[in-house]
Structure formats: structure tokens, C-alpha cells
Short mmCIF file of C-alpha atoms in Angstrom, two decimals:
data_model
loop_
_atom_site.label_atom_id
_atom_site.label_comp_id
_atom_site.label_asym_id
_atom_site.label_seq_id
_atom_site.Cartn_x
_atom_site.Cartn_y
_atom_site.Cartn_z
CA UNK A 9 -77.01 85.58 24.47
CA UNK A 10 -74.71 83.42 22.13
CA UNK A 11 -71.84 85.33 19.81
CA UNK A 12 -71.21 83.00 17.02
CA UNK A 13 -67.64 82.54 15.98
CA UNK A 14 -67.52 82.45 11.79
CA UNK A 15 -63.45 81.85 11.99
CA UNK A 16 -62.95 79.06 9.22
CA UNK A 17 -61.97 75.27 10.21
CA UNK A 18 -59.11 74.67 7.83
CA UNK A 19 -58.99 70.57 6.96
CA UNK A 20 -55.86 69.88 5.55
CA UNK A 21 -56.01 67.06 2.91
CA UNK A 22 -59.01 66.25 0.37
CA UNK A 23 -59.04 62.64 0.63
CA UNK A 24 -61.73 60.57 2.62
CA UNK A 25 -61.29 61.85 6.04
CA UNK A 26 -60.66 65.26 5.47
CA UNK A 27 -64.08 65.60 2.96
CA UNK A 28 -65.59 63.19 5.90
CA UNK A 29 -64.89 66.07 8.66
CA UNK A 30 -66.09 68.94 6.70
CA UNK A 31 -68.98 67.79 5.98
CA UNK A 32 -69.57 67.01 9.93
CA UNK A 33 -68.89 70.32 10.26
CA UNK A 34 -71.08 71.52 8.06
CA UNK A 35 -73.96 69.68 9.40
CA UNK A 36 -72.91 71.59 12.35
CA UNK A 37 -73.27 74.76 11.05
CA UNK A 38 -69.34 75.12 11.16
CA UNK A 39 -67.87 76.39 7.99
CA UNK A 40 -64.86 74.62 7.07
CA UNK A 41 -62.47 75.13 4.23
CA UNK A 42 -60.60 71.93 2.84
CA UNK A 43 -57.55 72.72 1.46
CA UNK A 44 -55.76 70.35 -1.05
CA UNK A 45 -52.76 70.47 -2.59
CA UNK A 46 -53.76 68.68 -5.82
CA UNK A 47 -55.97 69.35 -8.43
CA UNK A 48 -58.94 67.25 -7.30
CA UNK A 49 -60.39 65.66 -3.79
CA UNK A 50 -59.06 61.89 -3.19
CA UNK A 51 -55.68 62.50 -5.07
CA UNK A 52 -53.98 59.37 -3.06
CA UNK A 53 -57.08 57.23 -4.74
CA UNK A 54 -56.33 58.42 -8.13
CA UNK A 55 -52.72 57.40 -7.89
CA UNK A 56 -53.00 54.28 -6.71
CA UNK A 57 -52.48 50.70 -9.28
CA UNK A 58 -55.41 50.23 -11.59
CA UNK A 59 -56.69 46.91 -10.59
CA UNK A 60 -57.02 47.91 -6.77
CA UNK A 61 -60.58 47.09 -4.94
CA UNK A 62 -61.36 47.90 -1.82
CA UNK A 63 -60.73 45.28 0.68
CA UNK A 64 -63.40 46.42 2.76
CA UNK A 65 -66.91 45.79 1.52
CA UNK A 66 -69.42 48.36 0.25
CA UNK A 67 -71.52 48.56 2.79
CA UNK A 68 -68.54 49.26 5.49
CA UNK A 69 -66.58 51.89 3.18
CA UNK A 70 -69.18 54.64 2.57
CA UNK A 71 -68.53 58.04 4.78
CA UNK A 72 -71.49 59.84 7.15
CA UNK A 73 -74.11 60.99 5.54
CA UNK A 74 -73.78 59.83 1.98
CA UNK A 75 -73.86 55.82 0.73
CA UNK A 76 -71.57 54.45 -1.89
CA UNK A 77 -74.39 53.20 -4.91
CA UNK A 78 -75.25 49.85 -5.06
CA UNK A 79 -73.97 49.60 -8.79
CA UNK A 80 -70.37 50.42 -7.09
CA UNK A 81 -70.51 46.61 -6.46
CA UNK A 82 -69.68 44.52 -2.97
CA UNK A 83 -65.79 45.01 -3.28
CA UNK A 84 -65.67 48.70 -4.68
CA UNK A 85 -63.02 49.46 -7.58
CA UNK A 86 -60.34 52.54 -7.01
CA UNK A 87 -61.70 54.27 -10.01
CA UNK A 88 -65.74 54.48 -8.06
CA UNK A 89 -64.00 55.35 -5.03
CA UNK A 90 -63.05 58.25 -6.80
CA UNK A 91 -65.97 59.31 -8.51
CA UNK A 92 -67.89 58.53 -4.64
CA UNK A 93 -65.49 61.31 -3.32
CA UNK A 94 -66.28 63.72 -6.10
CA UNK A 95 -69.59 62.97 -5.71
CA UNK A 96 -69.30 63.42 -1.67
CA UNK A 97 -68.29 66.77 -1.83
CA UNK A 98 -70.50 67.80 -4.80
CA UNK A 99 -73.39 66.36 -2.03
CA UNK A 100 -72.62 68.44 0.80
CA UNK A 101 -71.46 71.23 -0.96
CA UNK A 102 -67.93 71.62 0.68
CA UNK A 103 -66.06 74.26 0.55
CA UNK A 104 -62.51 72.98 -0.99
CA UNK A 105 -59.45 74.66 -2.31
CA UNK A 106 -57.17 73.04 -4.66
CA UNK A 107 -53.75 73.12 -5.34
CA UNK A 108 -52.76 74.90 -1.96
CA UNK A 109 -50.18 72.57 -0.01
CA UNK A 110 -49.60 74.17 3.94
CA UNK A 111 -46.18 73.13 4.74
CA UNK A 112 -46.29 74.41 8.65
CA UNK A 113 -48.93 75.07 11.07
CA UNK A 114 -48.10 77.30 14.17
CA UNK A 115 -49.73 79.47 16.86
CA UNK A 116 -50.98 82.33 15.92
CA UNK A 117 -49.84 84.03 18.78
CA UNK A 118 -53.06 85.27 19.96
CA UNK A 119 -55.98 83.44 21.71
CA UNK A 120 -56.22 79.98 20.68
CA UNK A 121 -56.28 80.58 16.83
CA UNK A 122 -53.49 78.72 14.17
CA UNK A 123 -51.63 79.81 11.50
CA UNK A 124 -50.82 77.89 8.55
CA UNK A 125 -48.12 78.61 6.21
CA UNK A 126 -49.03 77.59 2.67
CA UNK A 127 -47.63 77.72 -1.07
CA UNK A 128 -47.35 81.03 -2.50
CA UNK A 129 -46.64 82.72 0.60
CA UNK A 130 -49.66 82.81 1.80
CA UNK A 131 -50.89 82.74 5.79
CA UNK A 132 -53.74 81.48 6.81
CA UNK A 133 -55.35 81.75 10.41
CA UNK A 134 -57.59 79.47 11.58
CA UNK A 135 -59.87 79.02 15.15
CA UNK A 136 -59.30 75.19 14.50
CA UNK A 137 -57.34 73.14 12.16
CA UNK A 138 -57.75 69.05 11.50
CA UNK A 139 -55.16 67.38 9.90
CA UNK A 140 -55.81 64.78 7.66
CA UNK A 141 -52.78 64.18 5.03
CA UNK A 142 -53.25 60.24 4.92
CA UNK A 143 -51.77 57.45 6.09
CA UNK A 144 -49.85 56.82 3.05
CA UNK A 145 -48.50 59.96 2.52
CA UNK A 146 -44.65 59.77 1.63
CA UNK A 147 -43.25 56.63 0.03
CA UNK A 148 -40.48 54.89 2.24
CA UNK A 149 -37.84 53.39 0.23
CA UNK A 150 -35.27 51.28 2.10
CA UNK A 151 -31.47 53.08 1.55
CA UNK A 152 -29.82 49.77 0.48
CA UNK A 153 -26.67 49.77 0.39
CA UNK A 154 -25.82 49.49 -3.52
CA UNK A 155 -29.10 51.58 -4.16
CA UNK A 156 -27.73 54.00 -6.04
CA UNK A 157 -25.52 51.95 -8.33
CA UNK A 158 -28.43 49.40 -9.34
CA UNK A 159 -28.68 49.23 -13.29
CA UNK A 160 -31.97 47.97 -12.91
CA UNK A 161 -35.46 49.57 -12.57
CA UNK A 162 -36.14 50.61 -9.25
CA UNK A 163 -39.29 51.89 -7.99
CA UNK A 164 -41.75 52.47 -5.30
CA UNK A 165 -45.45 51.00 -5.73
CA UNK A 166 -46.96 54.59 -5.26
CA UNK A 167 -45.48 54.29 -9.19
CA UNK A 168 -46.88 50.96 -10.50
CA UNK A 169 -50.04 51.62 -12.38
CA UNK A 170 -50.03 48.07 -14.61
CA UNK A 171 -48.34 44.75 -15.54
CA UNK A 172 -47.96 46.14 -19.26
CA UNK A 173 -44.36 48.22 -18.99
CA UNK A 174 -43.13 44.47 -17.52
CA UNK A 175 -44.48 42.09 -19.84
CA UNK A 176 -42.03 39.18 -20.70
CA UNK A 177 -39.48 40.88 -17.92
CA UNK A 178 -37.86 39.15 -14.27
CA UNK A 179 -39.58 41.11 -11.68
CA UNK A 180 -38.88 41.35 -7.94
CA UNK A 181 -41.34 42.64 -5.58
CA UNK A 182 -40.32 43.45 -2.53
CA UNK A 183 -42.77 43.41 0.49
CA UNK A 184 -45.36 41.52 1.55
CA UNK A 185 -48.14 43.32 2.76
CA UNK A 186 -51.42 43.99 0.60
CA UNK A 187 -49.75 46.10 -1.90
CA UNK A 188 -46.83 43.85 -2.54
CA UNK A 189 -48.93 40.75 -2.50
CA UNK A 190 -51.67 42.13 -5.25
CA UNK A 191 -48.72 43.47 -7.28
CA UNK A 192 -47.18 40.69 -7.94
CA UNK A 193 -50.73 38.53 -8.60
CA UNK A 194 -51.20 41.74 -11.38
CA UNK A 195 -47.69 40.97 -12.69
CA UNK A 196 -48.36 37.56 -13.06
CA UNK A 197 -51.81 37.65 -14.69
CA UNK A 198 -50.35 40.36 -16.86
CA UNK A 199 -47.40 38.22 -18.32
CA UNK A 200 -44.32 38.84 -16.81
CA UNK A 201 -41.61 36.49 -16.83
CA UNK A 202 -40.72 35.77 -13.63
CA UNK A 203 -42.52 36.97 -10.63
CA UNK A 204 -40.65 36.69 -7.02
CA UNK A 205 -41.73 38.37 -4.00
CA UNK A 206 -39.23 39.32 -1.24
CA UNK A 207 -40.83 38.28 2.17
CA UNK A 208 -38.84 39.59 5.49
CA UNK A 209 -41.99 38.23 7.42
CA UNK A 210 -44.30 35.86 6.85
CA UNK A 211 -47.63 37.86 6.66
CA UNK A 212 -51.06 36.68 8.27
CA UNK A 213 -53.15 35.65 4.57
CA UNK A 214 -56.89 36.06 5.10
CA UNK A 215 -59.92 35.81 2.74
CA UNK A 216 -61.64 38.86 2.11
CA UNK A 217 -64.80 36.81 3.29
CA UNK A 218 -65.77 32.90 4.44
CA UNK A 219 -69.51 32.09 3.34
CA UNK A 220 -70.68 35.70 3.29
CA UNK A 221 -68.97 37.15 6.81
CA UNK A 222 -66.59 39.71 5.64
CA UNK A 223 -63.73 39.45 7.59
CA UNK A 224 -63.46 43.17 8.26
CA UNK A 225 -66.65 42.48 10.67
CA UNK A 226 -64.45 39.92 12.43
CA UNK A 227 -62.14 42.76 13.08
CA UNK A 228 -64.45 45.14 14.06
CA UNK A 229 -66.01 42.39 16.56
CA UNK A 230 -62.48 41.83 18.36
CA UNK A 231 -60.71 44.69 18.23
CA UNK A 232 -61.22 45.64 22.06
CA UNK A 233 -60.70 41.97 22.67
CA UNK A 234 -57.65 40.95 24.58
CA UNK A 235 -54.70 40.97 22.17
CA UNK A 236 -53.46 36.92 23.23
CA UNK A 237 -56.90 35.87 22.92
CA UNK A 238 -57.55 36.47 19.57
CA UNK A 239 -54.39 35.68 18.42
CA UNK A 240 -55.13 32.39 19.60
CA UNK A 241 -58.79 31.87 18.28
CA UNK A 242 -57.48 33.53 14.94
CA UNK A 243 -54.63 31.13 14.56
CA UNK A 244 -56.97 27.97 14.95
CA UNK A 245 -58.83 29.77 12.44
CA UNK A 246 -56.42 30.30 9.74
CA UNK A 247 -54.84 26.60 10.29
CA UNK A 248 -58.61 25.05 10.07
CA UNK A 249 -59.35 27.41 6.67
CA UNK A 250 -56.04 28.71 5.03
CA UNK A 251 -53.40 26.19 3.15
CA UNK A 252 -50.05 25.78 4.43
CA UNK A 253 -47.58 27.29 2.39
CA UNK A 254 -45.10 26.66 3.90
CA UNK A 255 -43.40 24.17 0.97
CA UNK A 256 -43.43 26.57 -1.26
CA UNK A 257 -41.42 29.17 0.90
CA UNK A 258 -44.42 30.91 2.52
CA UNK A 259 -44.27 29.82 6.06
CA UNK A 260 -47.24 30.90 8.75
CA UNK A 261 -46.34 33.43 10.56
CA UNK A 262 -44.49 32.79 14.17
CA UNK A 263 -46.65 36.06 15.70
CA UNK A 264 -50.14 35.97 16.34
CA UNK A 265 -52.65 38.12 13.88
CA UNK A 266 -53.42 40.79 16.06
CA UNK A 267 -50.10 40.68 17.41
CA UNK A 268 -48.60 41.38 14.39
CA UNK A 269 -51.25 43.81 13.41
CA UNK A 270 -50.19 45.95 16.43
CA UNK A 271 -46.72 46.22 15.34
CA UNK A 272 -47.74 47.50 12.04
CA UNK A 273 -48.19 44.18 9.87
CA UNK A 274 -51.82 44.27 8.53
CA UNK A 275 -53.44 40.69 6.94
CA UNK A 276 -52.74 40.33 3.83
CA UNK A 277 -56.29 39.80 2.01
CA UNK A 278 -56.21 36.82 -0.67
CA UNK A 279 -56.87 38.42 -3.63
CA UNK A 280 -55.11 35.63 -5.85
CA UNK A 281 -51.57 35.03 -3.91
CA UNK A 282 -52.26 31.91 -2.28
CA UNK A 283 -53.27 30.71 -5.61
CA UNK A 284 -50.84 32.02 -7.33
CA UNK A 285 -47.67 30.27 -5.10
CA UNK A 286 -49.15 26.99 -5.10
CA UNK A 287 -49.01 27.47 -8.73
CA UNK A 288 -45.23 28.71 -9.19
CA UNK A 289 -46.30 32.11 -10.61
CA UNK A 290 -45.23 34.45 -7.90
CA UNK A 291 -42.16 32.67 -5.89
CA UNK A 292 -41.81 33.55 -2.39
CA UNK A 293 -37.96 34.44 -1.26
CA UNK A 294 -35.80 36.21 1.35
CA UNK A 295 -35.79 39.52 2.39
CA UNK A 296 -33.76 41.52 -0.57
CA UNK A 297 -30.73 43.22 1.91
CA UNK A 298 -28.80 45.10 -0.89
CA UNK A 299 -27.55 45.69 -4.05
CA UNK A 300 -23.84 44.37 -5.20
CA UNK A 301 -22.26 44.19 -8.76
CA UNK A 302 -25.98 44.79 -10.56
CA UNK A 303 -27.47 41.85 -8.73
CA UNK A 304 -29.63 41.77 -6.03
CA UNK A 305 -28.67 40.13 -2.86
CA UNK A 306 -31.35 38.34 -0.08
CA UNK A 307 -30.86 38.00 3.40
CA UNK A 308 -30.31 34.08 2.90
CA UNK A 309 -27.35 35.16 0.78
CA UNK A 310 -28.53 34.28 -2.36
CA UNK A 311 -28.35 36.66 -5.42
CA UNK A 312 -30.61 37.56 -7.94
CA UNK A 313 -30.52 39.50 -10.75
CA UNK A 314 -34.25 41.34 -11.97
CA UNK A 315 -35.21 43.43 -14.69
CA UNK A 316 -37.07 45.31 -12.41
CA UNK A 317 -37.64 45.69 -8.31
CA UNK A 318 -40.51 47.30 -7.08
CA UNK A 319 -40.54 48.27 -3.63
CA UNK A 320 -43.66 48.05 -1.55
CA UNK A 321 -42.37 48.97 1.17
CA UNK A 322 -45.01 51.06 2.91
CA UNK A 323 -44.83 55.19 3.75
CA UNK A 324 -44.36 57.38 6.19
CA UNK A 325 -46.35 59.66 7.30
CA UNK A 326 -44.64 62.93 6.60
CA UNK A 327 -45.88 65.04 9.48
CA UNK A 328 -42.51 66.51 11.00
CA UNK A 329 -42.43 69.36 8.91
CA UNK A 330 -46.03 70.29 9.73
CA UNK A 331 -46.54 69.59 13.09
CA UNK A 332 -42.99 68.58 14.33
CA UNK A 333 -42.39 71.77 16.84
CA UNK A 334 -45.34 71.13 18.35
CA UNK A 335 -45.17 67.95 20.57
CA UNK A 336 -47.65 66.44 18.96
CA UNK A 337 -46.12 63.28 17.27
CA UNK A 338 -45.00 60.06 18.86
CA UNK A 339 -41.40 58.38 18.00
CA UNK A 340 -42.64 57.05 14.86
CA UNK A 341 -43.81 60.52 13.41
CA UNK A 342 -47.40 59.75 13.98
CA UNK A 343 -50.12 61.71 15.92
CA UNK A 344 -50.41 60.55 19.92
CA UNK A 345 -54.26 61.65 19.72
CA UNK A 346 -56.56 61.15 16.97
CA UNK A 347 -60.41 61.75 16.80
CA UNK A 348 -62.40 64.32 18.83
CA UNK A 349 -58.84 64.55 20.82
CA UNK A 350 -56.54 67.44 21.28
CA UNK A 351 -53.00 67.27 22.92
CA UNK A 352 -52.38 69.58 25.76
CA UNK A 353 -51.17 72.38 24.76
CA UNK A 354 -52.55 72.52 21.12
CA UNK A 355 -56.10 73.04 21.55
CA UNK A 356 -58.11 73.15 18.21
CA UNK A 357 -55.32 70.44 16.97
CA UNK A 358 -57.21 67.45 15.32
CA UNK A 359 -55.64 64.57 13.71
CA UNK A 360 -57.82 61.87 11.16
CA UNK A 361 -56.24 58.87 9.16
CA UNK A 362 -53.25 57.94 10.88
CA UNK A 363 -53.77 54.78 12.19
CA UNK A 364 -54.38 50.84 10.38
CA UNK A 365 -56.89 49.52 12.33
CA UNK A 366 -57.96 45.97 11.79
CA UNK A 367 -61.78 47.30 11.82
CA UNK A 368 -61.06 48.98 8.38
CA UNK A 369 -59.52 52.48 7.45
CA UNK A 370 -62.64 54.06 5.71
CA UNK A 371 -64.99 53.08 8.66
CA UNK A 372 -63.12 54.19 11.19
CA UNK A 373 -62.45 57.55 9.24
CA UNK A 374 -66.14 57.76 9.57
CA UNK A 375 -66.31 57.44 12.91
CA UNK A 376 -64.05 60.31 13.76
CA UNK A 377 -65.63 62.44 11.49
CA UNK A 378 -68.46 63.49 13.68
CA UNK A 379 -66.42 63.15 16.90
CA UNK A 380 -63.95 65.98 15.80
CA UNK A 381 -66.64 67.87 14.72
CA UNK A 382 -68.38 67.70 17.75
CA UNK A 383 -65.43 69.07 20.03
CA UNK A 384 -64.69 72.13 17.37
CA UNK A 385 -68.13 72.95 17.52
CA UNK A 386 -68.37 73.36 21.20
CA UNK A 387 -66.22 75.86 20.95
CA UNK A 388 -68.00 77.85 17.93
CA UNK A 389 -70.26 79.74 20.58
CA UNK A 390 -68.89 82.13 23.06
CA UNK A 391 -70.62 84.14 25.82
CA UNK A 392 -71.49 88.03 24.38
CA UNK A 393 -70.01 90.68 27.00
#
């Protein structure tokens, strides 16, 4: 005869992957309790720019057990992906607290259970906990040297919402991954003055699809393909299909695509950009280095002098302080298991979100949903004495 164990799953973190696992659980028959330190599920979502799509298609985004509507459109718009997460956990009835941040998890000290420390003094125990903060949890801001002493506007993209505040104004963006690139295509189309965009390397520009074929099902299709070989099929690819930008200070990248992608430098998806260079709107320059006498100096030694910089410069993922203690983090602060895996030595540990794939974030969020479900509920039954 079975004994079963009714100890709560705490998720930590309301967004996509966290809702995702809970509701794996519950389809489990494994009560979990999300706990979010905002007001509302998907608070990263709600934060982000306004014109922001999804660069994965519709039918590729949507989490287990629950589609994103039709109506949503093929390339779904951040304000949908909202109301889809709201909707998500009205669906399958989760079991979320707001407004609860846990700032440390530790063993409890006996069996196999955690304890969480959490706002308000409060301590929590849990028989299993899954982490899933996000990937873009803390903004990283470069310490420049001159940082402090720039007269300028300075500010992360985590804080641009619209072109209006820089209407008529000399903006630098610095960074060009996704974010960077669409911000400064939003700047441009929402009349600022002067649009330049800071490049340190040359990112891999791809179109979100090529007569119907998404490329996110290109990346799904090679990502367990050796790394040089499609970095070679993908660079015949881009030179038979992409414009060289090369004259107008966008070079192609020296690195292959999935090379790059590896060392943390995800396509860039054309959502205007290319367009948008050829055209003199958004001008391409060197890496911005630091800040000297209220001007801005680039890596080629030129100076500049903006009305605004805005750096999109990426995140970290702000784990150390959670999980740091426990040897569970790799050099770079991120988890060194993920999915239906536990480290060693931290059983009941589970980690969602903290990778980039080139497959796509929500689909793969989706896919370890069910898998860390699966491993904490082989452990919800126990033998009766």
C-alpha cells in the first residue's frame, strides 16, 4: 500500500515556465504552489517594449495542455502573450501566490525537504522546489568607465517602452542582438533624429520565415546536428538569401551561426533592420567603450555625442543569491542541469528557462515542463510501514 506525500512543490517565478510546470504537476496529481513576486503571472512579458512580437510563431509558442487562439495571429503580440498566461493559469486552475519574492533556498535539514526564505520573514518548506526566475532576469549594464559622469540619458532596454519620450532626439543604441536591433527600427519609425546602433559583433540577421518555413523549425531540425556542419550549410544560406551589408558598416559575421549561437549570440530576426540600414535610418557603428567629457567614445576611437544611449546589453541571470551555496551554478551563474535533472547532492532541485536555444525559448519551456514533473512525481509515493 501507497502513502501519498501532500508536501507542496514550490515553483518559483510566474512567467511561462514556471505556470508551464505547475500545471504538469497538476495533471499529476502533485499540488504545486507558484510563488511570484509581482502582482500578476508573466510580469517579465508585461514589462517588456510595446511593439514586441514573438519571434517564434503561434503554433510553436503555446505551453502543454492549452493552445494560444488563432485570433492571437501567426507572430503573437507581447500584450496576447499576456492575456494567454492569465488565461493559462485561470485554465488549469493553479495555485499562485503573488507578491512573495524567496531570496534563498536551503536544506531543510531533515530528509530531503527545502526551505525557502521569502519576503516578510516568512519560511517555507518544500518536498521539491523548481526554479524558474527567467532568463532575463537582472539587467546587465556595462560599468563604463565615465558611466557615472554621463549628462546624457542612460538606460537599460528592460526601460524602453516607446519611440515617443525620443522623438526629434540623437539616439544611440547599444547592442546588437534582437532587442537592440528592434529598438532602434521602433526609434526610427517613431521619429527620432538620429538613430545609431553600437555593434561589437556583427550578428547572424535571419528572416523570421522564407516562403512559409519558419526559421525556428530550421533550428529545431539542426540543433543536435554537428556544430561545423551547420555553420557551413547556414552560411551558404544566408549569403544565397540575406544582403550584404557590409557597405553600410554591417559586415557578416566572421563565426559561423551556430557557432556564435553557442557562445551566447542568438540571430538576430529581421524585423525591419536590414531595411532600415540600407536606408540610412539606423547607422551601424563601433562598439561604444566609454564615456569622456559628455561624449561618447567607440572602440574605433571616434566620439559621439547622443541625447540618449540605451543599453541592450542583455541580463544576467541573478541566481547567486538563491542558489549560490549550493553548487549548483556553472561559472557564468547559470544552472549545470536543467529539465527533469537534479545535481547531486540537491535532490528535488529543478531548474526551467535558463538556456537560449536556437529551437525557441517557449517550446523548449514546454518540453521541460512535463519532464520535471515527471521526476518530482516519482517521488510523491512512498512505501506505508
Amino acid at each position: 500500500m501507497d502513502t501519498t506525500d501532500d508536501r507542496p512543490v514550490h515553483v518559483i517565478g510566474g512567467g511561462p515556465g514556471g505556470l508551464a510546470v505547475a500545471a504538469a504537476l497538476g495533471k499529476l496529481g502533485v499540488r504545486a504552489v507558484v510563488l511570484e513576486k509581482s502582482d500578476a503571472v508573466g510580469a517579465s512579458w508585461r514589462g517588456h517594449y510595446d511593439r514586441l512580437r514573438l519571434h517564434t510563431p503561434r503554433g510553436l509558442s503555446g505551453l502543454p495542455g492549452l493552445a494560444m487562439p488563432r485570433s492571437f495571429g501567426r507572430w503573437v503580440a507581447r500584450d496576447d502573450v499576456v492575456r494567454y498566461l492569465e488565461k493559462y493559469a485561470e485554465y488549469h486552475e493553479l495555485e499562485i501566490v503573488t507578491g512573495v519574492e524567496v531570496t534563498r533556498i536551503e536544506p531543510a535539514g531533515s530528509g530531503d525537504d527545502w526551505l525557502l526564505h521569502a519576503t516578510g520573514g516568512r519560511r517555507l518548506t518544500a518536498r521539491a522546489v523548481v526554479v524558474a526566475t527567467g532568463y532575463n532576469h537582472t539587467p546587465r549594464v556595462p560599468e563604463w568607465p565615465g558611466r557615472d559622469t554621463y549628462p546624457g540619458e542612460l538606460l537599460h532596454a528592460r526601460d524602453y517602452r516607446a519611440p515617443a519620450p525620443y522623438r526629434d532626439r540623437d539616439v544611440l543604441v547599444v547592442g546588437a542582438g534582437n532587442t537592440g536591433a528592434e529598438i532602434a527600427v521602433d526609434l526610427t519609425e517613431g521619429g527620432a533624429a538620429r538613430v545609431r546602433l553600437a555593434v561589437r559583433t556583427p550578428p547572424h540577421i535571419l528572416r523570421p520565415s522564407t516562403a512559409g518555413w519558419p526559421s525556428q523549425r530550421t533550428g529545431i531540425l539542426v540543433r543536435r546536428l554537428p556544430v561545423p556542419l551547420v555553420d557551413r550549410a547556414s552560411g551558404l544560406l544566408t549569403r544565397m538569401v540575406m544582403p550584404d551589408l557590409t557597405e553600410y558598416g554591417l559586415p557578416r559575421p566572421e563565426r559561423g551561426l551556430y557557432t556564435g549561437h553557442k557562445a551566447g549570440a542568438t540571430p538576430v530576426q529581421d524585423v525591419g533592420l536590414i531595411a532600415a540600414v540600407r536606408a540610412g535610418k539606423v547607422e551601424p557603428v563601433a562598439a561604444l567603450e566609454a564615456f569622456e567629457a559628455g561624449e561618447a567614445v567607440l572602440a574605433d576611437g571616434s566620439r559621439i555625442a547622443p541625447d540618449a544611449v540605451i543599453a541592450a546589453t542583455g541580463y544576467r541571470q541573478g541566481l547567486e543569491g538563491l542558489v549560490g551555496e549550493l553548487g549548483v551554478l556553472d561559472g557564468r551563474g547559470r544552472p549545470v542541469v536543467r529539465g527533469g535533472r537534479a545535481v547531486a547532492g540537491a535532490p528535488g532541485l529543478y531548474f526551467t528557462g535558463f538556456t537560449n536555444p536556437i529551437s525557441g525559448m517557449l517550446r523548449e519551456l514546454a518540453l521541460d515542463a512535463p519532464r520535471i514533473a515527471r521526476a518530482i512525481a516519482r517521488t510523491t509515493r512512498s512505501p506505508s510501514p
